[in-house]
């Protein structure tokens, strides 16, 4: 079956612009996670959804970052007023009940 | 504070050899320890995982060894093949509440298997 998909795969934006990154999880998966991965590092947790409820947003670095999953399926991570330090690979992962997470290919964000 | 420390950063192994990657953790609440394999341009893919109630888990050529008292775990790849060349990440998690099993990753090990 289809895996986790993310779009766009690449995003180049200018400092100060807002960006929206989309995640389409595996069908039926109740859990959805967002991670950020810097070059040469492992992914770092940003936020977690259980169905449509955002249960944990402790990893969001500041209030410019927000996420939603209004119907318990597709999720959007929004970064407002982007800064150069926001440049990274943003990864989405989904899972059923339990610990196993399946990662998408990521969106590489470059803020100029 | 890095909660999962991974070593080495890079590893070169000859075909047929054994690749060994080590990780150490600090948070004793962690109760799930997966290893992910990542090829260039792809997302991390779950390779094998272990819980602290067992000391070893084997799946094909891949084995996790777990030492709860030392808070360490390692991945062994037997009979390493060029197709195993990838970046490997160890990770750890526990139920943070409301069903969240956020993963804490190590920094990764780039494995190159040479013919």
Tab-separated table of C-alpha atoms in Angstrom:
chain	number	residue	atom	x	y	z
A	1	UNK	CA	0.000	0.000	0.000
A	2	UNK	CA	0.929	3.637	-0.192
A	3	UNK	CA	3.282	4.985	2.382
A	4	UNK	CA	3.450	8.382	3.993
A	5	UNK	CA	3.642	11.166	1.450
A	6	UNK	CA	4.737	14.753	1.922
A	7	UNK	CA	4.518	17.815	-0.246
A	8	UNK	CA	6.188	19.787	-1.496
A	9	UNK	CA	9.415	17.781	-1.556
A	10	UNK	CA	11.436	20.984	-1.803
A	11	UNK	CA	10.532	24.486	-0.800
A	12	UNK	CA	12.626	27.590	-1.257
A	13	UNK	CA	11.281	30.728	0.349
A	14	UNK	CA	12.444	34.156	1.327
A	15	UNK	CA	12.929	35.196	4.913
A	16	UNK	CA	9.714	36.533	6.386
A	17	UNK	CA	7.373	34.488	4.207
A	18	UNK	CA	4.961	31.905	5.577
A	19	UNK	CA	5.181	28.274	4.446
A	20	UNK	CA	2.810	25.333	4.754
A	21	UNK	CA	4.078	21.777	4.622
A	22	UNK	CA	1.686	18.909	4.025
A	23	UNK	CA	1.699	15.354	5.285
A	24	UNK	CA	-0.556	12.580	3.995
A	25	UNK	CA	-0.278	9.654	6.425
A	26	UNK	CA	-0.861	5.987	5.778
A	27	UNK	CA	-4.598	5.385	5.556
A	28	UNK	CA	-6.106	4.479	8.911
A	29	UNK	CA	-3.137	5.538	10.998
A	30	UNK	CA	-4.278	7.333	14.116
A	31	UNK	CA	-0.940	8.758	15.199
A	32	UNK	CA	0.897	11.448	13.299
A	33	UNK	CA	4.235	12.999	14.252
A	34	UNK	CA	6.249	15.883	12.861
A	35	UNK	CA	10.028	15.899	13.183
A	36	UNK	CA	12.747	18.256	11.998
A	37	UNK	CA	16.074	16.900	10.809
A	38	UNK	CA	19.143	19.070	10.434
A	39	UNK	CA	21.949	17.974	8.148
A	40	UNK	CA	24.038	15.289	9.769
A	41	UNK	CA	21.648	14.880	12.684
A	42	UNK	CA	18.826	12.583	13.654
A	43	UNK	CA	15.229	13.772	13.475
A	44	UNK	CA	13.992	15.885	16.393
A	45	UNK	CA	10.414	15.720	17.605
A	46	UNK	CA	8.152	18.699	16.974
A	47	UNK	CA	4.555	17.685	17.618
A	48	UNK	CA	2.137	14.738	17.846
A	49	UNK	CA	-1.492	14.157	16.877
A	50	UNK	CA	-3.827	11.431	18.031
A	51	UNK	CA	-6.541	11.514	15.384
A	52	UNK	CA	-7.340	15.228	15.064
A	53	UNK	CA	-6.221	16.170	18.563
A	54	UNK	CA	-2.809	17.758	18.968
A	55	UNK	CA	-1.745	15.971	22.127
A	56	UNK	CA	1.852	17.116	22.373
A	57	UNK	CA	3.459	20.217	20.911
A	58	UNK	CA	6.342	20.421	23.316
A	59	UNK	CA	8.925	20.201	20.521
A	60	UNK	CA	7.723	23.206	18.541
A	61	UNK	CA	10.586	25.708	18.842
A	62	UNK	CA	8.472	28.866	19.117
A	63	UNK	CA	5.053	30.295	18.355
A	64	UNK	CA	5.866	30.806	14.678
A	65	UNK	CA	5.383	27.057	14.281
A	66	UNK	CA	1.912	25.546	14.299
A	67	UNK	CA	0.298	22.356	13.075
A	68	UNK	CA	-3.161	21.031	12.466
A	69	UNK	CA	-4.891	17.811	11.476
A	70	UNK	CA	-8.537	18.898	11.263
A	71	UNK	CA	-10.095	15.638	10.045
A	72	UNK	CA	-7.697	13.204	11.615
A	73	UNK	CA	-5.929	12.445	8.348
A	74	UNK	CA	-3.876	15.012	6.405
A	75	UNK	CA	-1.764	17.331	8.516
A	76	UNK	CA	-0.236	20.715	7.787
A	77	UNK	CA	2.792	22.206	9.518
A	78	UNK	CA	2.877	25.976	9.127
A	79	UNK	CA	5.867	28.196	9.757
A	80	UNK	CA	5.129	31.906	9.886
A	81	UNK	CA	7.648	34.647	9.203
A	82	UNK	CA	10.319	32.150	8.253
A	83	UNK	CA	13.912	32.692	9.335
A	84	UNK	CA	17.113	31.242	7.906
A	85	UNK	CA	17.517	29.021	10.973
A	86	UNK	CA	14.265	27.274	9.982
A	87	UNK	CA	16.053	25.683	7.014
A	88	UNK	CA	15.985	21.910	7.515
A	89	UNK	CA	14.333	18.690	6.414
A	90	UNK	CA	10.837	18.398	7.875
A	91	UNK	CA	9.619	14.837	8.264
A	92	UNK	CA	6.238	13.413	9.013
A	93	UNK	CA	5.629	9.962	10.462
A	94	UNK	CA	2.425	8.052	11.048
A	95	UNK	CA	1.553	4.995	13.071
A	96	UNK	CA	-1.235	2.841	14.390
A	97	UNK	CA	-1.680	2.135	18.074
A	98	UNK	CA	1.734	1.701	19.619
A	99	UNK	CA	5.280	2.778	19.021
A	100	UNK	CA	5.992	1.902	15.399
A	101	UNK	CA	6.315	4.952	13.166
A	102	UNK	CA	6.578	5.085	9.392
A	103	UNK	CA	8.355	8.080	7.972
A	104	UNK	CA	7.667	10.040	4.837
A	105	UNK	CA	10.333	11.279	2.392
A	106	UNK	CA	10.372	14.733	3.970
A	107	UNK	CA	10.172	18.316	2.765
A	108	UNK	CA	13.471	20.121	2.436
A	109	UNK	CA	12.953	23.765	3.346
A	110	UNK	CA	15.464	26.410	2.402
A	111	UNK	CA	14.946	29.931	3.691
A	112	UNK	CA	16.990	32.539	1.863
B	1	UNK	CA	21.033	17.606	26.495
B	2	UNK	CA	21.557	14.725	24.119
B	3	UNK	CA	19.609	11.818	25.510
B	4	UNK	CA	20.808	9.201	23.003
B	5	UNK	CA	24.473	9.105	22.075
B	6	UNK	CA	25.488	7.128	18.993
B	7	UNK	CA	28.888	6.011	17.782
B	8	UNK	CA	30.769	5.836	15.543
B	9	UNK	CA	29.795	8.716	13.304
B	10	UNK	CA	30.997	6.790	10.263
B	11	UNK	CA	32.007	3.212	9.617
B	12	UNK	CA	33.697	1.435	6.737
B	13	UNK	CA	33.390	-2.346	6.601
B	14	UNK	CA	34.456	-4.871	4.004
B	15	UNK	CA	31.853	-7.024	2.344
B	16	UNK	CA	31.152	-10.048	4.485
B	17	UNK	CA	32.333	-8.367	7.665
B	18	UNK	CA	30.422	-7.430	10.797
B	19	UNK	CA	29.205	-3.864	11.273
B	20	UNK	CA	28.679	-2.738	14.866
B	21	UNK	CA	27.000	0.514	15.892
B	22	UNK	CA	26.596	1.507	19.519
B	23	UNK	CA	24.142	3.701	21.381
B	24	UNK	CA	23.823	4.843	24.974
B	25	UNK	CA	20.825	6.473	26.587
B	26	UNK	CA	20.224	8.459	29.736
B	27	UNK	CA	16.491	8.406	30.345
B	28	UNK	CA	15.607	5.244	32.285
B	29	UNK	CA	11.955	5.715	31.322
B	30	UNK	CA	12.717	4.710	27.739
B	31	UNK	CA	11.147	1.330	27.006
B	32	UNK	CA	11.296	0.977	23.237
B	33	UNK	CA	14.508	1.040	21.212
B	34	UNK	CA	14.236	0.956	17.415
B	35	UNK	CA	16.906	1.180	14.757
B	36	UNK	CA	16.154	3.015	11.524
B	37	UNK	CA	17.919	2.696	8.180
B	38	UNK	CA	18.000	5.703	5.883
B	39	UNK	CA	19.103	5.764	2.256
B	40	UNK	CA	19.927	9.068	0.534
B	41	UNK	CA	16.785	10.951	-0.461
B	42	UNK	CA	14.528	8.658	1.534
B	43	UNK	CA	12.898	8.802	4.940
B	44	UNK	CA	14.109	6.618	7.823
B	45	UNK	CA	12.737	3.062	7.610
B	46	UNK	CA	12.272	0.871	10.671
B	47	UNK	CA	14.818	-1.934	10.635
B	48	UNK	CA	14.473	-3.710	13.969
B	49	UNK	CA	13.375	-2.821	17.499
B	50	UNK	CA	13.754	-4.174	21.020
B	51	UNK	CA	12.207	-3.744	24.444
B	52	UNK	CA	14.284	-3.804	27.640
B	53	UNK	CA	12.816	-7.097	28.854
B	54	UNK	CA	15.069	-9.028	26.436
B	55	UNK	CA	18.820	-8.813	25.953
B	56	UNK	CA	18.964	-9.685	22.284
B	57	UNK	CA	16.754	-9.728	19.219
B	58	UNK	CA	17.716	-11.141	15.861
B	59	UNK	CA	16.077	-10.657	12.485
B	60	UNK	CA	18.004	-12.151	9.611
B	61	UNK	CA	21.451	-10.574	9.472
B	62	UNK	CA	20.492	-7.831	11.948
B	63	UNK	CA	20.812	-8.238	15.721
B	64	UNK	CA	20.149	-5.809	18.555
B	65	UNK	CA	22.028	-6.398	21.798
B	66	UNK	CA	20.620	-4.634	24.841
B	67	UNK	CA	22.292	-3.981	28.213
B	68	UNK	CA	19.766	-2.436	30.566
B	69	UNK	CA	22.147	-1.931	33.499
B	70	UNK	CA	24.661	-0.105	31.316
B	71	UNK	CA	21.907	1.745	29.443
B	72	UNK	CA	23.443	0.723	26.154
B	73	UNK	CA	22.287	-1.042	23.021
B	74	UNK	CA	23.946	-1.913	19.773
B	75	UNK	CA	23.177	-3.011	16.240
B	76	UNK	CA	25.177	-5.812	14.664
B	77	UNK	CA	24.985	-6.414	10.921
B	78	UNK	CA	26.397	-9.811	10.034
B	79	UNK	CA	27.769	-10.601	6.578
B	80	UNK	CA	27.580	-6.909	5.628
B	81	UNK	CA	26.719	-6.225	1.991
B	82	UNK	CA	27.220	-3.162	-0.233
B	83	UNK	CA	23.426	-2.782	-0.250
B	84	UNK	CA	23.593	-2.173	3.508
B	85	UNK	CA	25.450	1.085	2.876
B	86	UNK	CA	23.206	3.703	4.444
B	87	UNK	CA	22.870	5.912	7.499
B	88	UNK	CA	21.663	4.110	10.604
B	89	UNK	CA	19.905	5.833	13.472
B	90	UNK	CA	19.234	4.431	16.902
B	91	UNK	CA	16.291	5.843	18.782
B	92	UNK	CA	14.422	5.486	22.035
B	93	UNK	CA	10.949	6.279	23.231
B	94	UNK	CA	8.408	5.848	25.967
B	95	UNK	CA	4.735	6.679	26.252
B	96	UNK	CA	4.804	10.422	26.901
B	97	UNK	CA	1.063	10.451	27.499
B	98	UNK	CA	-2.011	10.396	25.268
B	99	UNK	CA	-0.411	7.659	23.211
B	100	UNK	CA	2.584	9.718	22.152
B	101	UNK	CA	5.729	7.698	21.575
B	102	UNK	CA	7.940	10.504	20.396
B	103	UNK	CA	11.283	9.191	19.287
B	104	UNK	CA	14.600	10.560	20.531
B	105	UNK	CA	17.217	9.833	17.898
B	106	UNK	CA	20.965	9.474	17.937
B	107	UNK	CA	22.977	11.515	15.460
B	108	UNK	CA	23.367	8.655	13.007
B	109	UNK	CA	26.135	6.445	11.653
B	110	UNK	CA	27.055	6.462	7.993
B	111	UNK	CA	27.936	2.900	7.027
B	112	UNK	CA	29.879	2.150	3.885
B	113	UNK	CA	30.359	-1.479	2.902
B	114	UNK	CA	33.129	-1.865	0.353
B	115	UNK	CA	33.369	-4.834	-2.020
